[in-house]
Short mmCIF file of C-alpha atoms in Angstrom, two decimals:
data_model
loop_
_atom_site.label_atom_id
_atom_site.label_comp_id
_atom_site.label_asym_id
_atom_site.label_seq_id
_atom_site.Cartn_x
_atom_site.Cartn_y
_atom_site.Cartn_z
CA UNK A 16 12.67 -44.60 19.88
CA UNK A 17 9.93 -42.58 19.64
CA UNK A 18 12.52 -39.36 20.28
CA UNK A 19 14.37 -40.32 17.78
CA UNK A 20 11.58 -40.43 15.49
CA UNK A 21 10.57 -37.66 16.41
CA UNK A 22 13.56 -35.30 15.67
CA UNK A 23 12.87 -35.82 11.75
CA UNK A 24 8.95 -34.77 12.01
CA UNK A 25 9.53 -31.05 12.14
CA UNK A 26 7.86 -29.68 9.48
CA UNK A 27 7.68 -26.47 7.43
CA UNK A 28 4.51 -25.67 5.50
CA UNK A 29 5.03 -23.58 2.48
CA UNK A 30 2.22 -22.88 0.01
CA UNK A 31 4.16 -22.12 -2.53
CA UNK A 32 6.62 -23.01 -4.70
CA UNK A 33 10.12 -23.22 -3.22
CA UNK A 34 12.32 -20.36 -3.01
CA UNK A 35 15.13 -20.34 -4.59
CA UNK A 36 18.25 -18.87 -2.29
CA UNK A 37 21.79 -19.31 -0.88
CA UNK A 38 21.53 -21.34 1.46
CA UNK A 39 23.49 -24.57 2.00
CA UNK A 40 21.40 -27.68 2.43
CA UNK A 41 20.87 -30.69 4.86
CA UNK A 42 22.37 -34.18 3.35
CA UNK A 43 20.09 -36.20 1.30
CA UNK A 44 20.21 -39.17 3.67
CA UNK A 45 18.33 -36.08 6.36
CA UNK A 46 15.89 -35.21 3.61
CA UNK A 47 14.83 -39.06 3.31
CA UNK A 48 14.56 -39.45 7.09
CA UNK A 49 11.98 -36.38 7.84
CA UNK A 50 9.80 -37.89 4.43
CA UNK A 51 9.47 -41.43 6.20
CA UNK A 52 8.98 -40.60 9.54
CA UNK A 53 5.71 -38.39 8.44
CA UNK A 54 3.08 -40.67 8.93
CA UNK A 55 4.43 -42.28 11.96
CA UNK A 56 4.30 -38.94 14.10
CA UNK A 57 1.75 -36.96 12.69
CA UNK A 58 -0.32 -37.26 16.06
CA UNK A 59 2.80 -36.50 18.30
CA UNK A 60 3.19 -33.22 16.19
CA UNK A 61 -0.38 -32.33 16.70
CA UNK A 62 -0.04 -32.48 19.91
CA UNK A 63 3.18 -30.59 20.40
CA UNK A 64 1.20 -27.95 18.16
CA UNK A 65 -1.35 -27.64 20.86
CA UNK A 66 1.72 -27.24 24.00
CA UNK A 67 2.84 -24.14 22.38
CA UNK A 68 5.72 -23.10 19.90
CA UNK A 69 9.08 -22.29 21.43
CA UNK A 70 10.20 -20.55 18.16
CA UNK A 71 8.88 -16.95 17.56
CA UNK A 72 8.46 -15.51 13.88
CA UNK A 73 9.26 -11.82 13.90
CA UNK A 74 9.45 -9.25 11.15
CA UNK A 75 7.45 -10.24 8.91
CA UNK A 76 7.46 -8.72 5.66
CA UNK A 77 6.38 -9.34 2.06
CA UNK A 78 9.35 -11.67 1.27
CA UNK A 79 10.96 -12.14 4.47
CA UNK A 80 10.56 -13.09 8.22
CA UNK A 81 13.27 -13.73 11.15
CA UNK A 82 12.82 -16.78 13.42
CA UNK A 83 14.17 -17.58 16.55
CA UNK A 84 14.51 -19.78 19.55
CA UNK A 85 16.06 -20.47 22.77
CA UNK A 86 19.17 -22.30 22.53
CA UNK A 87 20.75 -24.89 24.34
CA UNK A 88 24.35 -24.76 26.22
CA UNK A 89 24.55 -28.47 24.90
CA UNK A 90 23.81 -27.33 21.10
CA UNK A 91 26.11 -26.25 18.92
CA UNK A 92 23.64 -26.75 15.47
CA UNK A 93 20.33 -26.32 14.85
CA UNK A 94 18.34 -28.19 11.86
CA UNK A 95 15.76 -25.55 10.81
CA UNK A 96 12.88 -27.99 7.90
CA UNK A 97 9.72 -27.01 5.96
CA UNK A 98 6.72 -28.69 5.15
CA UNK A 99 5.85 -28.47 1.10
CA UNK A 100 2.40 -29.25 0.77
CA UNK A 101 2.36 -29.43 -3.07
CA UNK A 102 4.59 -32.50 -2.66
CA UNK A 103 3.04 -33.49 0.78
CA UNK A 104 6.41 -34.07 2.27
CA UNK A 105 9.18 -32.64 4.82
CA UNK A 106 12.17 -30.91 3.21
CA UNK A 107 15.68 -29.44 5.04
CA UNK A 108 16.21 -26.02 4.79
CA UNK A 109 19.53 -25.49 6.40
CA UNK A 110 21.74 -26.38 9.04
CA UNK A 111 22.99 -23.64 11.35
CA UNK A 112 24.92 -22.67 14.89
CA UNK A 113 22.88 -19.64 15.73
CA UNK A 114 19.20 -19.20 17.33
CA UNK A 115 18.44 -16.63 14.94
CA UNK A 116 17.23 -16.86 11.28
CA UNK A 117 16.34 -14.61 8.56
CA UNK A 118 14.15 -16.09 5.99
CA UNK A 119 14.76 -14.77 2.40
CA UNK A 120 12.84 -14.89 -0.90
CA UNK A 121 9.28 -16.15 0.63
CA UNK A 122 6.33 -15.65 -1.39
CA UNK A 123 3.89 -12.81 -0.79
CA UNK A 124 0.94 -13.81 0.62
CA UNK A 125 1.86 -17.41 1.32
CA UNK A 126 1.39 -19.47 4.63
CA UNK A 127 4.36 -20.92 5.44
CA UNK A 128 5.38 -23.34 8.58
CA UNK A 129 8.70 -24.43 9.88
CA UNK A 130 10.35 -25.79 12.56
CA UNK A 131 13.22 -26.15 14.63
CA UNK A 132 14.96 -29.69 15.72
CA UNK A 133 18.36 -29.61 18.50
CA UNK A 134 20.79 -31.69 16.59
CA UNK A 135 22.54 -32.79 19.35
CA UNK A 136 19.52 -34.53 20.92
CA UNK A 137 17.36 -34.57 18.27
CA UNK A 138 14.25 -33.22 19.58
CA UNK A 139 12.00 -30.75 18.50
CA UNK A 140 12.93 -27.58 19.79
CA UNK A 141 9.37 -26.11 17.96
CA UNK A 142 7.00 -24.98 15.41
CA UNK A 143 6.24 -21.57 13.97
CA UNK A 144 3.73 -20.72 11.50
CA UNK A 145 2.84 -17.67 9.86
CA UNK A 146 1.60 -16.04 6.77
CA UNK A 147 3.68 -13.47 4.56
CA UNK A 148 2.42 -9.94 4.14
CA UNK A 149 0.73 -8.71 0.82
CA UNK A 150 3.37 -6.47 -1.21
CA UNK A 151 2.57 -2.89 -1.06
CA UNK A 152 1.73 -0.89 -3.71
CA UNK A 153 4.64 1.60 -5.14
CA UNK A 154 3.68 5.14 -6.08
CA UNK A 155 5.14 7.31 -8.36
CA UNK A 156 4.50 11.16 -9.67
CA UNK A 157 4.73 11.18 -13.37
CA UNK A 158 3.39 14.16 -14.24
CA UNK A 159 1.87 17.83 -12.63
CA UNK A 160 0.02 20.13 -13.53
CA UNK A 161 -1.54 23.73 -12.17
CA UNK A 162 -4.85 21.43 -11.27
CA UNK A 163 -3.85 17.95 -11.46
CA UNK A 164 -1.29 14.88 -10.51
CA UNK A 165 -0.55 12.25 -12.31
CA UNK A 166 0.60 8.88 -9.96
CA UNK A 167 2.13 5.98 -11.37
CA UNK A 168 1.20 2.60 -9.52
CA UNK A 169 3.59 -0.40 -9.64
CA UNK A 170 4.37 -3.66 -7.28
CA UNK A 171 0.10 -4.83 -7.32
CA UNK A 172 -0.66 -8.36 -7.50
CA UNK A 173 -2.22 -9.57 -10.34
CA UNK A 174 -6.15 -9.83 -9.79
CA UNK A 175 -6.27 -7.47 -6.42
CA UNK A 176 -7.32 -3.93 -5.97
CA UNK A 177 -5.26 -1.09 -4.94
CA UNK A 178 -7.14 1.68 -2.27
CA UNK A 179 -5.81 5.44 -3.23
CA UNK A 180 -5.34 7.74 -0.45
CA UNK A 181 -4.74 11.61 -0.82
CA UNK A 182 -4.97 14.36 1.97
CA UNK A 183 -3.65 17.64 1.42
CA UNK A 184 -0.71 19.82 2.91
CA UNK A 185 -2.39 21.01 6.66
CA UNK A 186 -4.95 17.90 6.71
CA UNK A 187 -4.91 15.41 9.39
CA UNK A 188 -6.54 12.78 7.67
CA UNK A 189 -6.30 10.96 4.39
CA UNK A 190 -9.58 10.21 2.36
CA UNK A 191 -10.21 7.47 0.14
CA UNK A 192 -10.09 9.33 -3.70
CA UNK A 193 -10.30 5.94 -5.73
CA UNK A 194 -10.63 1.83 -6.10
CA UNK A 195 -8.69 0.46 -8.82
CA UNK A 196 -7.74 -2.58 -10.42
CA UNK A 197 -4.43 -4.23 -11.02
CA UNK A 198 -5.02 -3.31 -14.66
CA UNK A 199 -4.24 0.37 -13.76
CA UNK A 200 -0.98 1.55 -13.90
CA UNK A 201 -1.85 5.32 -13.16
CA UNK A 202 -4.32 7.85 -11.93
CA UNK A 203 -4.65 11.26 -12.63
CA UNK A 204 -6.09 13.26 -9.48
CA UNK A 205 -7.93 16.03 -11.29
CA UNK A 206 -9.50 19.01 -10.04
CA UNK A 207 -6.90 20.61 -7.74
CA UNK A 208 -5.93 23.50 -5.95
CA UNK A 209 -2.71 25.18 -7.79
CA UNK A 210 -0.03 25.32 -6.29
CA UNK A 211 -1.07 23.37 -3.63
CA UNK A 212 1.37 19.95 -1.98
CA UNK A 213 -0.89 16.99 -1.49
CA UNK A 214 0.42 13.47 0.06
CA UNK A 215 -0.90 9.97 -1.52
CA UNK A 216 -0.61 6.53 0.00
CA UNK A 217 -2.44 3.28 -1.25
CA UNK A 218 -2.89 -0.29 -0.35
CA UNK A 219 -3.37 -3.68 -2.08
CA UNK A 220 -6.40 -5.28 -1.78
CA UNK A 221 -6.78 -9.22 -1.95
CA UNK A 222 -10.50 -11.02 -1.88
CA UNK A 223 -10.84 -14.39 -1.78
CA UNK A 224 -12.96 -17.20 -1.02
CA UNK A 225 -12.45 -19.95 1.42
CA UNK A 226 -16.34 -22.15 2.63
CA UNK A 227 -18.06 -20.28 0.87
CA UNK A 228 -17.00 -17.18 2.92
CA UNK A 229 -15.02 -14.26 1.23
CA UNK A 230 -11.93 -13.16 2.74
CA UNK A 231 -10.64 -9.63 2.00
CA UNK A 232 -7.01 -9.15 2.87
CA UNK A 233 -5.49 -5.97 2.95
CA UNK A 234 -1.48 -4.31 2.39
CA UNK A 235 -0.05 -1.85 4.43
CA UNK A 236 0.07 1.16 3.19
CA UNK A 237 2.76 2.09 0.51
CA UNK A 238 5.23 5.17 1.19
CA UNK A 239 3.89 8.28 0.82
CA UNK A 240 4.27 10.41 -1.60
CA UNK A 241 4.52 13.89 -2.32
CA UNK A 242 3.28 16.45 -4.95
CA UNK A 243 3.02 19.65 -5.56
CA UNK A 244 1.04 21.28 -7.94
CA UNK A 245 1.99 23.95 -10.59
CA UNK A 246 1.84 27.37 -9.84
CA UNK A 247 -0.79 29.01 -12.99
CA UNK A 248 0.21 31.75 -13.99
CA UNK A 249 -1.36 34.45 -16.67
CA UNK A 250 -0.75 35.23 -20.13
CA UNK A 251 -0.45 38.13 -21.97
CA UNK A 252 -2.98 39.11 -25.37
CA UNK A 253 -0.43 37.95 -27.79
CA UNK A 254 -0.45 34.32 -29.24
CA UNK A 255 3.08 33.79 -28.74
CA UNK A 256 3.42 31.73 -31.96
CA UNK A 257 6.88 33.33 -32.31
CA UNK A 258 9.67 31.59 -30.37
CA UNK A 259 13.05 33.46 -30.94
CA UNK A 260 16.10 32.65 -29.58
CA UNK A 261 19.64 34.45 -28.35
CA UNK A 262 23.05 32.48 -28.97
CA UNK A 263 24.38 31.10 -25.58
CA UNK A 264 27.95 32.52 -25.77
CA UNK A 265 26.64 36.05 -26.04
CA UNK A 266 26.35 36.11 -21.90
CA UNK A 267 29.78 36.70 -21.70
CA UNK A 268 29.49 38.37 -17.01
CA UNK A 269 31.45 35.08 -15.62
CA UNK A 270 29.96 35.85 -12.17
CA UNK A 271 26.28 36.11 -13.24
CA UNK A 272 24.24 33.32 -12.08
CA UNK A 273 22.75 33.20 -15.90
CA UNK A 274 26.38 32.42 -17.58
CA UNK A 275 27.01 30.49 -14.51
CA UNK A 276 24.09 27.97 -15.62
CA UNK A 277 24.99 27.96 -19.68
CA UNK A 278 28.35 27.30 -19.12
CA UNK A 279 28.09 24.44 -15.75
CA UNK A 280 28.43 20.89 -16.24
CA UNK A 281 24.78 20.12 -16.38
CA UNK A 282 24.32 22.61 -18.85
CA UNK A 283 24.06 20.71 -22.47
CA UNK A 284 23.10 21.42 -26.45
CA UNK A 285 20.24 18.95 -27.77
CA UNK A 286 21.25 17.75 -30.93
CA UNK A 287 18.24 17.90 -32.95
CA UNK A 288 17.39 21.56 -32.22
CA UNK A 289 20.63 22.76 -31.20
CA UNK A 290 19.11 25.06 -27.88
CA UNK A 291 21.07 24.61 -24.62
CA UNK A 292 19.31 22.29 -21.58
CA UNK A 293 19.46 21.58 -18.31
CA UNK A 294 17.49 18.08 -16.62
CA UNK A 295 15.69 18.08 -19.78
CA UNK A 296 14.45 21.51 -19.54
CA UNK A 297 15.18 24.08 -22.07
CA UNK A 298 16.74 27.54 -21.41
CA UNK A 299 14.73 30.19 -22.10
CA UNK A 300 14.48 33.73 -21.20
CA UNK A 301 10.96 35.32 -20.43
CA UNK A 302 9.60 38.24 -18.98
CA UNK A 303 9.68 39.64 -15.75
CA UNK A 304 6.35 39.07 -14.78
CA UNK A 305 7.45 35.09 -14.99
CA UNK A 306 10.00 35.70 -12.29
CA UNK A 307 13.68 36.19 -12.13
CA UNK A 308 15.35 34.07 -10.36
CA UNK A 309 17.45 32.01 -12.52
CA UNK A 310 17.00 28.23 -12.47
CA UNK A 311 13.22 28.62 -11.66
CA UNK A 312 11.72 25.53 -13.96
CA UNK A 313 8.37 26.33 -16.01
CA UNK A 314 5.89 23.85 -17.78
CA UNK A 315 4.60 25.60 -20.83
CA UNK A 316 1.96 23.90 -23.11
CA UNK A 317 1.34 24.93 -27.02
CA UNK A 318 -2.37 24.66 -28.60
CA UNK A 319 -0.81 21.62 -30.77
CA UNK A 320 -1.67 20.23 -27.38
CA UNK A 321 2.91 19.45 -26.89
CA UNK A 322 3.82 20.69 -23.72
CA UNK A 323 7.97 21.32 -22.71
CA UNK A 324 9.84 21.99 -19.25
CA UNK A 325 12.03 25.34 -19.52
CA UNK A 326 14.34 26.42 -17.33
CA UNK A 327 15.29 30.47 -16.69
CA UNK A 328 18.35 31.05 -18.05
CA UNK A 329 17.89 34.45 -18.37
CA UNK A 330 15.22 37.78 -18.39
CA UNK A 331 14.28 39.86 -21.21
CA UNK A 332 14.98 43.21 -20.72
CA UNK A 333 11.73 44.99 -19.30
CA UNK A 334 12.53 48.12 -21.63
CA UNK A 335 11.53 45.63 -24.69
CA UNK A 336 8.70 44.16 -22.80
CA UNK A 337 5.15 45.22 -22.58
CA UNK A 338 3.63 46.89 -19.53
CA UNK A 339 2.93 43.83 -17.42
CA UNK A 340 6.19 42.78 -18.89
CA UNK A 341 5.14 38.94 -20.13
CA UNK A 342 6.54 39.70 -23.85
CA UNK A 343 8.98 41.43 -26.16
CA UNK A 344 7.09 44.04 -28.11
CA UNK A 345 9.13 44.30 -31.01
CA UNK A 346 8.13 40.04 -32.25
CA UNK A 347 5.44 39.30 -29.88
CA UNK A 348 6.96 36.42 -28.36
CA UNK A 349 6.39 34.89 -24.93
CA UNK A 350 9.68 32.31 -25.21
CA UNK A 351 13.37 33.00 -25.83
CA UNK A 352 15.10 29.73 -26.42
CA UNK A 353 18.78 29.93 -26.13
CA UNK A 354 20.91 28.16 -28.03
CA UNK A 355 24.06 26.91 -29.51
CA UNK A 356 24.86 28.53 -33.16
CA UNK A 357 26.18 25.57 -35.00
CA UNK A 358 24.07 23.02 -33.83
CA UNK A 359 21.03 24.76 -34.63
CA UNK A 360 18.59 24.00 -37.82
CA UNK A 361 19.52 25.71 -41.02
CA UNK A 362 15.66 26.68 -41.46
CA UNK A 363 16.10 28.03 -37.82
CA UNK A 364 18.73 30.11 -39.01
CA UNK A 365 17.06 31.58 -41.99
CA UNK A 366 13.46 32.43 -40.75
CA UNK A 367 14.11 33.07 -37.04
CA UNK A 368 11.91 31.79 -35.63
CA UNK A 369 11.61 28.17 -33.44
CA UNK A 370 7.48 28.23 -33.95
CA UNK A 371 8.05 26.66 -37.02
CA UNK A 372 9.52 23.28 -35.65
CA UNK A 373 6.13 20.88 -34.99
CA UNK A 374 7.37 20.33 -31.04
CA UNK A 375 6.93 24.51 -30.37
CA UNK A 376 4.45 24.99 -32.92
CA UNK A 377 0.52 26.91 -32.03
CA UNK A 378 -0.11 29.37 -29.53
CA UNK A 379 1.12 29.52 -25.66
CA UNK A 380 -1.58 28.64 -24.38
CA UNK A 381 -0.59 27.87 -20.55
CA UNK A 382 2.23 28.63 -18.44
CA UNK A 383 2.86 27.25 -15.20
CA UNK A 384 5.59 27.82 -12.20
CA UNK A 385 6.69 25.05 -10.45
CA UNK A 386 6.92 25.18 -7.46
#
């Protein structure tokens, strides 16, 4: 009798609210059974704590684990239960033929216990317990610069820290740059070397207190991610307040890589100032000294404190440039946007000059290669 007691005492512990999945499960009349046989075998399951669990928990993740057991020749289905301790009583999970289970949709950082009952014989096959992992952070680079890296920081669990890791390109070892609170959804690493590819990681944090004792739990680390910083590069004695620009369709050399990129698929016109892009980067022509290999992408920042992504679509001649060749002598300007003629502004058209629209207003005052 006391077997087939027994077979309903399994229990799952989950500290959490129940997940909410797929799975088919066990009749009601099963779900009644396991609640009243609680109390009558709560010593025999204590005991068969103490002999040792014949089912293993395995890859265990933030949201998942995988259980499994040794099966029986005379089994054919397995009844797999959890304990909920909110409601203090057994609950099915699911009925299945295999010795192998993946567990879906757990809660992060939640204890949970099940077990494992032949239901052939009835008897406990066995109990596993075991505590889902902390989610790990998720990094993100939102912005760079010629000195510094902007991270985004998502997937941190409300109330815990996240640890910031950085070592550069050549290092062996990461050092702790910063401690920061859930609060935080991004860090700018300042102070860098230009040009210069640095690797971040982080981990959540989780402090508790349990007695009177605090309990600091602690993420694996996130994937890492790279950056590379923007390549400064110099400017030349003019302001560069003057932006001009050159019609698209006047490259007219099919094979040249610069028609090549105004005329390919990616290649579009922005409506509202009617110059040609390419991933959100405007074509522009600049001097020589900037490079010349078309496609090379450029951050350039304006002293209205606006700062745009260009794209090389072509060079300016160096017989119009000055010496060190960083900008046409005849208007002084740095940038050559190129553009599309009837898309562009009518004031555009008139006065010549794209300086005058508030995005490209104020002086160049940075450009920078990346890399």
């Amino acid at each position: 009798m006391l077997v087939g007691v027994f077979c309903f005492s399994g229990a799952a512990v989950a500290l959490a609210e129940e997940p909410t999945d797929s799975y088919a499960q066990a009749p009601s009349s099963f779900t009644e059974s396991v609640q009243s046989g609680f109390d009558i075998i709560s010593s025999i399951y204590s005991a068969q704590e103490k002999n040792g669990n014949l089912v293993k928990v395995s890859n265990v993740k933030d949201s998942s684990a995988k259980l499994s057991w040794q099966g029986n020749d005379l089994c054919n289905s397995y009844r797999v239960c959890r304990f909920n301790i909110i409601k203090n009583q057994w609950e099915p999970w699911l009925t299945t033929t295999k010795t192998s289970l993946k567990l879906r949709e757990l809660n992060a950082n939640t204890q949970y216990k099940f077990c494992v009952i032949n239901d052939v014989t009835g008897e406990l096959v066995g109990v596993a317990q075991f505590t889902t992992r902390i989610v790990k952070p998720k990094l993100t680079v939102t912005e760079r610069d010629g000195d510094a890296l902007r991270l985004g920081i998502k997937k941190v669990q409300k109330g815990a820290k996240v640890e910031l890791y950085r070592k550069k390109a050549g290092s062996k070892k990461y050092k702790k740059i910063a401690t920061l609170s859930s609060k935080k959804k991004s860090y700018t690493d300042k102070d860098l070397k230009s040009a210069t590819t640095y690797y971040y990681k982080a981990k959540t944090v989780v402090t508790t207190k349990k007695n009177g004792k605090k309990i600091v739990k602690k993420s694996g680390y996130s994937k890492t991610k790279k950056a590379t910083t923007l390549l400064k590069m110099g400017l030349p004695a003019v302001s560069g307040k003057t932006k001009t620009y050159a019609i698209y369709t006047a490259v007219t050399a099919r094979s040249s890589p610069q028609y090549k990129l105004l005329h390919s698929d990616k290649c579009y016109t922005d409506e509202k100032t009617g110059i040609r892009m390419v991933d959100g980067c405007y074509c522009v022509a600049l001097g020589s000294y900037y490079g010349t290999k078309i496609g090379t992408k450029y951050k350039i920042t304006f002293s209205n404190g606006n700062a745009i992504d260009v794209i090389l679509c072509d060079q300016k001649a160096d017989r119009h440039t000055d010496s060190k060749h960083q900008y046409a002598v005849n208007n002084s300007d740095i940038v050559e946007f190129y553009v599309e003629r009837s898309k562009m502004p009518a004031k555009i058209r008139n006065r010549g000059n794209y300086g005058i629209l508030e995005e490209f207003s104020g002086s160049v005052v940075s450009i920078e290669k990346y890399i």
